[in-house]
XYZ file of C-alpha atoms in Angstrom:
517
model
C 26.492 -28.485 -10.184
C 26.619 -25.049 -11.753
C 23.549 -23.240 -13.040
C 23.116 -23.079 -16.877
C 24.554 -19.513 -17.023
C 27.332 -20.060 -14.793
C 28.413 -23.001 -16.761
C 27.993 -21.119 -20.040
C 30.218 -18.397 -18.981
C 32.725 -20.981 -17.770
C 32.942 -23.016 -20.798
C 33.301 -19.395 -22.633
C 36.103 -18.415 -20.674
C 37.767 -21.760 -20.879
C 37.934 -21.552 -24.690
C 39.204 -17.872 -24.742
C 41.809 -18.921 -22.047
C 43.075 -21.628 -24.479
C 43.209 -19.333 -27.264
C 44.901 -16.591 -25.452
C 47.180 -18.820 -23.805
C 48.795 -20.351 -26.955
C 48.685 -17.108 -28.943
C 50.916 -15.395 -26.305
C 53.490 -18.558 -26.159
C 53.811 -18.222 -29.814
C 54.403 -14.299 -29.308
C 57.053 -14.843 -26.858
C 58.723 -17.457 -29.166
C 58.716 -15.014 -32.131
C 60.383 -12.417 -29.861
C 63.516 -14.476 -30.056
C 63.742 -13.513 -33.303
C 65.483 -10.059 -32.836
C 66.256 -9.371 -36.727
C 62.422 -8.548 -37.352
C 61.663 -11.605 -39.532
C 59.003 -12.622 -37.578
C 57.388 -9.077 -37.090
C 54.380 -9.800 -39.494
C 53.598 -13.015 -37.609
C 54.051 -11.339 -34.330
C 51.471 -8.455 -35.077
C 48.884 -10.887 -36.325
C 49.065 -13.051 -33.210
C 48.755 -9.753 -31.135
C 45.537 -8.980 -33.148
C 44.091 -12.228 -32.124
C 45.088 -11.483 -28.485
C 43.491 -8.074 -28.510
C 40.202 -9.297 -29.979
C 40.101 -12.252 -27.454
C 40.919 -10.152 -24.276
C 38.147 -7.663 -25.504
C 35.801 -10.686 -25.543
C 36.762 -11.426 -21.956
C 36.219 -7.993 -20.996
C 32.890 -7.717 -22.505
C 31.500 -11.093 -20.975
C 32.186 -9.482 -17.680
C 29.535 -6.960 -18.189
C 26.741 -8.998 -19.647
C 23.993 -10.165 -17.048
C 23.408 -13.826 -16.699
C 19.669 -13.759 -18.044
C 20.963 -12.062 -21.715
C 24.410 -13.715 -21.726
C 23.666 -16.039 -24.670
C 22.356 -13.400 -26.901
C 24.955 -10.847 -25.987
C 27.893 -13.323 -26.403
C 26.503 -14.473 -29.760
C 26.706 -10.983 -30.851
C 29.899 -10.464 -29.374
C 31.807 -13.377 -30.772
C 30.466 -12.917 -34.255
C 31.818 -8.975 -34.012
C 35.210 -10.204 -32.737
C 35.701 -12.658 -35.948
C 38.487 -14.639 -34.152
C 38.410 -17.310 -36.622
C 38.863 -14.837 -39.272
C 41.817 -13.107 -37.345
C 43.471 -16.619 -37.125
C 43.080 -17.215 -40.828
C 45.167 -14.003 -41.491
C 48.160 -15.700 -39.750
C 51.003 -16.083 -42.106
C 51.245 -19.550 -43.888
C 54.464 -20.078 -42.534
C 53.549 -19.549 -38.788
C 50.783 -21.956 -39.095
C 53.174 -24.530 -40.730
C 55.944 -24.505 -38.151
C 53.731 -24.186 -35.058
C 51.025 -26.476 -36.831
C 50.119 -28.171 -33.410
C 49.769 -24.892 -31.435
C 47.796 -23.369 -34.318
C 45.341 -26.373 -34.573
C 44.862 -25.922 -30.691
C 44.015 -22.113 -31.272
C 41.639 -22.848 -34.158
C 40.058 -25.661 -31.850
C 39.625 -23.185 -29.181
C 37.882 -20.604 -31.594
C 35.544 -23.177 -33.100
C 34.686 -24.226 -29.629
C 33.638 -20.627 -28.847
C 31.673 -20.499 -31.939
C 29.849 -23.678 -31.483
C 29.156 -22.641 -27.704
C 27.281 -19.596 -28.622
C 25.340 -21.254 -31.671
C 24.117 -23.936 -29.749
C 23.331 -21.721 -26.765
C 19.313 -21.055 -26.115
C 17.783 -17.764 -27.736
C 17.426 -14.984 -25.150
C 16.419 -11.427 -25.829
C 19.075 -8.886 -24.903
C 18.116 -6.483 -22.160
C 17.676 -3.697 -24.318
C 15.222 -5.842 -26.345
C 13.473 -7.164 -23.391
C 12.913 -3.908 -22.113
C 11.335 -2.259 -24.908
C 9.263 -5.178 -25.950
C 6.959 -4.826 -22.609
C 7.325 -0.804 -22.941
C 9.079 1.739 -25.023
C 11.908 3.136 -23.050
C 12.485 6.993 -23.254
C 15.972 7.829 -23.290
C 17.520 11.609 -22.831
C 20.959 12.131 -24.475
C 22.918 15.081 -23.175
C 25.927 16.176 -24.997
C 27.454 19.423 -26.297
C 28.724 18.038 -29.374
C 25.911 17.715 -32.137
C 27.711 14.929 -33.834
C 27.970 12.794 -30.701
C 24.267 13.686 -29.996
C 23.442 12.489 -33.466
C 25.215 9.343 -33.147
C 23.796 8.115 -29.942
C 20.174 9.271 -31.140
C 20.472 7.095 -34.157
C 22.069 4.091 -32.403
C 19.572 3.929 -29.651
C 16.612 4.559 -32.040
C 17.814 1.730 -34.161
C 17.508 -0.407 -30.849
C 14.009 0.581 -30.299
C 14.380 3.409 -27.700
C 12.572 6.832 -27.904
C 15.471 9.334 -27.768
C 15.345 13.103 -26.869
C 18.460 15.105 -26.999
C 19.646 18.133 -25.112
C 22.749 20.193 -25.952
C 23.426 21.605 -22.324
C 23.076 20.728 -18.736
C 20.521 23.341 -18.243
C 18.400 22.147 -21.325
C 18.715 18.563 -19.530
C 17.360 19.635 -16.263
C 14.547 21.732 -17.824
C 13.551 18.405 -19.622
C 13.678 16.503 -16.601
C 11.333 18.838 -14.952
C 8.557 18.692 -17.551
C 9.048 15.192 -18.661
C 9.470 11.525 -17.508
C 12.489 9.811 -18.954
C 13.564 6.075 -18.145
C 17.255 6.730 -18.482
C 19.790 9.959 -19.264
C 22.972 9.411 -21.054
C 25.288 12.492 -19.814
C 28.445 13.795 -20.960
C 30.860 15.160 -18.179
C 32.685 18.114 -20.198
C 30.193 20.573 -21.053
C 30.119 24.416 -20.977
C 28.108 26.176 -18.527
C 26.734 23.273 -16.238
C 29.176 20.326 -15.951
C 28.102 16.807 -16.292
C 29.016 16.612 -12.529
C 26.866 19.777 -11.689
C 23.843 18.099 -13.733
C 24.036 14.674 -12.000
C 24.052 16.652 -8.648
C 21.209 18.493 -9.167
C 19.033 15.203 -10.793
C 19.904 13.470 -7.481
C 18.716 16.435 -5.419
C 15.500 16.842 -7.116
C 12.492 14.933 -5.858
C 11.026 14.522 -9.226
C 14.244 13.263 -10.936
C 16.134 11.583 -8.305
C 15.038 8.060 -9.152
C 16.102 8.332 -12.865
C 19.117 6.341 -13.632
C 22.077 8.260 -15.338
C 24.910 6.630 -17.426
C 27.941 9.044 -17.586
C 29.714 9.095 -21.091
C 32.701 11.047 -21.108
C 36.087 11.422 -23.044
C 37.915 11.586 -19.651
C 39.379 7.818 -19.359
C 40.359 8.554 -15.692
C 39.292 6.325 -12.994
C 38.835 9.179 -10.642
C 36.215 10.495 -12.702
C 34.404 7.051 -12.908
C 34.581 6.915 -9.195
C 33.236 10.283 -8.423
C 30.276 9.854 -10.796
C 29.481 6.544 -9.058
C 29.857 8.198 -5.767
C 27.272 10.968 -6.975
C 24.731 8.386 -7.856
C 25.460 7.579 -11.411
C 24.462 4.241 -12.473
C 27.427 3.407 -14.858
C 30.366 5.237 -16.432
C 31.715 4.450 -20.077
C 34.668 6.355 -21.392
C 34.523 7.474 -25.092
C 34.947 6.230 -27.886
C 32.263 3.775 -26.356
C 31.918 0.334 -27.586
C 28.458 0.064 -29.270
C 28.068 -3.608 -28.045
C 29.011 -2.706 -24.320
C 26.898 0.556 -24.423
C 23.950 -1.648 -25.443
C 24.396 -4.011 -22.748
C 24.814 -1.432 -20.183
C 21.798 0.485 -20.990
C 19.759 -2.786 -21.224
C 21.259 -3.769 -17.688
C 20.516 -0.287 -16.219
C 16.779 -0.162 -17.809
C 16.324 -3.619 -16.175
C 17.510 -2.521 -12.861
C 15.232 0.540 -13.006
C 12.212 -1.881 -14.172
C 12.866 -3.967 -11.114
C 13.093 -0.980 -8.921
C 9.800 0.395 -10.164
C 8.159 -3.146 -9.708
C 9.230 -3.080 -6.264
C 8.164 0.296 -5.551
C 4.660 -0.633 -6.937
C 4.641 -3.700 -4.642
C 5.713 -1.677 -1.696
C 2.983 0.790 -2.679
C 0.334 -1.807 -3.021
C 1.186 -3.348 0.049
C 0.933 -0.025 1.980
C -2.555 0.540 0.454
C -3.373 -3.090 1.513
C -2.139 -2.333 5.206
C -4.170 1.121 5.303
C -7.506 -0.862 4.080
C -6.630 -3.696 6.674
C -6.227 -1.208 9.527
C -9.356 0.260 8.310
C -11.203 -3.008 8.322
C -9.556 -3.770 11.754
C -11.229 -0.199 12.939
C -14.683 -1.234 11.788
C -14.299 -4.692 13.464
C -13.417 -2.985 16.544
C -16.440 -0.736 16.386
C -18.805 -3.845 15.725
C -16.977 -5.656 18.708
C -17.860 -2.611 20.679
C -21.678 -2.599 19.384
C -21.965 -6.174 19.837
C -20.678 -5.998 23.568
C -22.874 -3.228 24.139
C -25.951 -5.240 22.861
C -24.966 -8.095 25.089
C -25.002 -5.774 27.928
C -28.468 -3.934 26.965
C -30.301 -6.350 29.358
C -27.929 -6.151 32.210
C -27.990 -2.321 31.902
C -31.889 -2.280 31.636
C -32.052 -4.337 34.912
C -29.430 -1.991 36.613
C -31.679 1.237 35.313
C -34.806 -0.130 36.487
C -33.770 -0.612 40.328
C -32.914 3.163 40.596
C -35.809 4.138 38.204
C -38.145 2.338 40.436
C -36.627 3.875 43.571
C -37.108 7.493 41.926
C -40.889 6.645 40.943
C -41.676 5.387 44.609
C -40.058 8.069 46.462
C -41.623 10.490 44.388
C -44.819 9.204 44.884
C -44.468 9.142 48.678
C -42.972 12.826 48.412
C -46.351 13.860 46.841
C -48.270 12.243 49.587
C -45.963 14.180 52.104
C -46.626 17.279 50.179
C -50.413 16.602 50.590
C -49.934 16.005 54.080
C -48.167 18.952 54.460
C -50.883 20.943 52.886
C -53.465 19.567 54.996
C -51.476 20.316 58.191
C -50.796 24.129 57.223
C -54.724 24.362 56.465
C -55.347 23.751 60.276
C -56.088 26.707 62.408
C -52.968 25.830 64.646
C -50.657 23.446 62.616
C -48.652 21.200 64.642
C -45.107 22.281 64.558
C -43.648 18.988 65.543
C -45.811 17.078 63.020
C -44.419 19.822 60.103
C -40.864 18.899 61.071
C -41.382 15.281 60.941
C -43.142 15.777 57.373
C -40.301 18.154 56.313
C -37.641 15.505 57.328
C -39.420 12.662 55.669
C -39.568 14.646 52.483
C -35.969 15.929 52.581
C -34.817 12.098 53.215
C -37.034 11.122 50.033
C -35.459 13.809 47.768
C -32.066 12.645 49.122
C -32.984 9.221 48.090
C -34.401 10.533 44.782
C -31.048 12.529 43.871
C -28.952 9.374 44.801
C -30.809 6.983 42.735
C -30.952 9.796 39.878
C -27.257 9.979 40.072
C -27.082 6.109 39.989
C -29.109 6.005 36.879
C -27.202 8.789 35.412
C -23.930 6.921 36.124
C -25.270 3.693 34.359
C -26.322 5.893 31.263
C -23.029 7.554 31.066
C -21.169 4.141 31.385
C -23.116 2.805 28.712
C -22.598 5.701 26.465
C -18.563 5.654 27.400
C -18.631 1.891 26.532
C -19.834 2.347 22.974
C -17.689 5.712 22.569
C -14.804 5.346 19.957
C -12.427 8.000 21.421
C -9.845 7.405 24.120
C -11.286 8.888 27.383
C -9.121 10.757 29.941
C -7.450 9.177 33.119
C -9.135 9.784 36.401
C -8.200 8.316 39.828
C -10.813 5.449 40.203
C -12.037 3.044 42.722
C -11.210 -0.541 41.159
C -13.673 -2.294 43.634
C -16.483 -0.344 42.597
C -15.490 -0.734 38.718
C -15.639 -4.496 39.485
C -18.950 -4.455 41.545
C -20.513 -2.652 38.295
C -19.038 -4.876 35.882
C -20.265 -7.949 37.614
C -23.693 -6.623 37.821
C -23.654 -5.754 34.018
C -22.279 -8.970 33.090
C -24.375 -11.226 35.339
C -27.667 -9.605 34.407
C -26.983 -9.597 30.703
C -26.335 -13.181 30.959
C -29.497 -13.661 32.823
C -31.249 -11.804 30.464
C -30.027 -14.376 27.613
C -30.670 -17.310 29.694
C -33.360 -16.689 32.583
C -32.501 -20.130 33.948
C -28.669 -19.374 34.250
C -27.166 -19.186 37.778
C -23.665 -18.563 39.160
C -22.122 -18.689 42.452
C -20.221 -15.216 42.589
C -17.232 -15.128 45.247
C -15.640 -11.517 45.990
C -12.582 -11.097 47.521
C -12.180 -7.602 47.281
C -9.347 -5.760 49.285
C -10.353 -3.031 51.507
C -8.206 0.338 51.354
C -7.278 -0.060 47.791
C -5.381 3.043 46.487
C -7.479 4.932 43.743
C -5.772 4.025 40.470
C -5.352 6.683 37.402
C -7.555 4.960 34.634
C -9.956 5.446 31.774
C -12.805 3.802 33.812
C -14.865 2.975 30.769
C -11.957 1.117 29.230
C -11.359 -0.694 32.416
C -15.078 -1.476 32.711
C -15.168 -2.832 28.986
C -12.054 -5.278 29.694
C -13.668 -6.605 32.873
C -16.954 -6.874 31.357
C -15.506 -8.605 28.369
C -13.649 -11.199 30.573
C -16.357 -11.699 32.681
C -18.768 -12.539 29.724
C -16.223 -15.171 28.527
C -16.255 -16.466 31.897
C -20.040 -16.658 32.147
C -20.020 -18.241 28.607
C -17.719 -20.842 29.418
C -19.615 -21.980 32.370
C -23.027 -21.890 30.964
C -21.611 -24.164 27.742
C -20.162 -26.445 30.429
C -23.194 -26.542 32.598
C -25.221 -27.841 29.352
C -22.785 -30.922 29.191
C -21.658 -31.577 32.809
C -25.251 -32.259 34.343
C -26.880 -31.362 37.667
C -23.536 -32.021 39.581
C -21.880 -28.943 38.046
C -22.287 -25.372 39.534
C -21.120 -22.490 37.726
C -18.418 -20.489 39.838
C -17.055 -16.927 39.510
C -14.267 -15.657 41.772
C -13.262 -12.251 41.853
C -10.423 -10.901 43.798
C -8.496 -7.529 44.108
C -5.303 -6.893 46.023
C -2.769 -4.073 46.629
C 0.214 -5.148 44.987
C 2.300 -2.363 46.050
C 2.837 -0.099 42.953
C -0.181 -1.395 41.345
C -3.510 -2.896 41.930
C -3.957 -6.545 40.930
C -7.393 -8.105 39.658
C -7.947 -12.024 39.447
C -10.696 -13.428 37.584
C -11.527 -16.959 37.766
C -14.056 -19.315 36.716
C -14.566 -23.196 36.989
C -15.333 -23.529 33.266
C -13.668 -26.098 30.784
C -10.395 -23.855 30.811
C -7.947 -23.087 28.398
C -5.320 -25.411 27.131
C -1.633 -24.438 27.055
C -1.535 -24.312 23.304
C -4.460 -21.977 23.099
C -3.454 -19.732 26.091
C -0.627 -18.387 23.949
C -3.051 -17.306 21.244
C -6.085 -16.101 22.820
C -4.933 -12.246 22.758
C -4.069 -12.476 19.130
C -6.724 -10.597 17.090
C -9.699 -12.821 15.415
C -8.730 -15.947 17.434
C -11.648 -17.408 19.079
C -12.823 -21.031 20.526
C -16.401 -20.052 20.037
C -18.543 -21.238 17.209
C -18.957 -19.186 14.185
C -21.448 -16.200 14.512
C -20.797 -16.422 18.610
C -17.681 -14.206 18.591
C -15.430 -11.974 16.487
C -12.400 -12.968 18.134
C -11.620 -9.173 19.055
C -12.630 -9.026 22.364
C -9.420 -10.018 24.351
C -7.366 -8.486 21.669
C -8.789 -5.236 22.482
C -8.751 -5.867 26.200
C -5.047 -6.494 25.996
C -4.310 -3.413 24.051
C -6.224 -1.366 26.620
C -4.486 -2.883 29.604
C -0.870 -3.586 28.036
C -0.657 -0.400 25.584
C -2.915 2.134 26.959
C -2.394 1.525 30.807
C 1.373 0.107 30.766
C -0.298 -2.783 32.933
C -0.102 -6.336 32.166
C -2.966 -8.912 31.112
C -1.946 -12.778 31.633
C -3.716 -16.004 31.367
């Protein structure tokens, strides 16, 4: 079944085809009288054919959404019934059957447009929403005046320009919805003006309809190739001009609407990226908060060592002072005391560096900027991440215990990585594993013992890390989603769904590695 507009157009064409067909048959029959006796009748029939064919041509230009209104206006303007009435009575009498069919076709045409639903023309539709500003460019003052008056009657705001340079100056200072441009002008021709309009950034999107006395297909093709929306030869048909202007402005309105939607989408995308960046920062801070207890525990050990060895060193200094205060100090005793003092200072330095490393790692973990790649010992990173994750979990649940199995390959080659980022990934995944086993422990009972296995191995051109736990596992359906942003299996408030997404970005995009489940 055809849509309403297509069916309406089809019915109009059928009626016109009937009218033209019978009129042409009669014209051919009249041409069989070479004595000229039917010259008047033949001329009258040709007038009917011309009007009908003009209607066919016009109907091809009207868009579906305004076809009823435009067709109604064109049919009444063509006055086909009136043209048929001008046929000589003798012709109508001799060919009464054919004349009746032509009259029926004309009546059907009128009935079709009378019964069609009301629809505003494009020109009216555009100006109802917002007045359209049209720039008319023609060196002939009468042409400018005619176009201005016609367009103002249709509701447009019209500005005129007598030269191509005036047109360009006006476009540089004002916004216009449409330019009607003559081709043949002194100075800058319409072709020159059209070219400059399309080159200028502030006027490139303004639609241009070229109106010219050049009735040549080559001129029309050239204008369209240069970016004109349409080309109409002079003298122009007012109905056709109105339809073309309406269609062009409607296309501009749709383009502007599409551009606005694209701009809105671009702004929404910017805001979405901003929101994601803020969530990423929140995820990092949440991760840092979860590690605070583990970091505090890790710092406590080296700080205790530093304090203890500093205290021992103070006692050794006192012993040194006492020994040096004797009349004859024991040189062997002094050497032993100095040796012990040096060993204590070495231990203080070692644990001081350890504390410094933990603090730097904590700061880097919360840092938002990308770090620099350096050769790193992956086993050392795994050990540090295990300690941080385990003690962080213990700080949240002092009764939690887990069996940790480490299968760390010896002699792994150093890997160029951003150490703090890899550490963030490891801690994140290990935290997930410990959380999953803790949740299972709450429901599985005493027979279940959480277990975490960490394996490293040399894979030739890369180092492979395998993290395994005996928690509830991940179903195949969910396994395809866990690296998507904001996806989480944790209850509301327990996770943001960004941890594994960030981890994926770090491993796959930043380090050209792979992260699989």
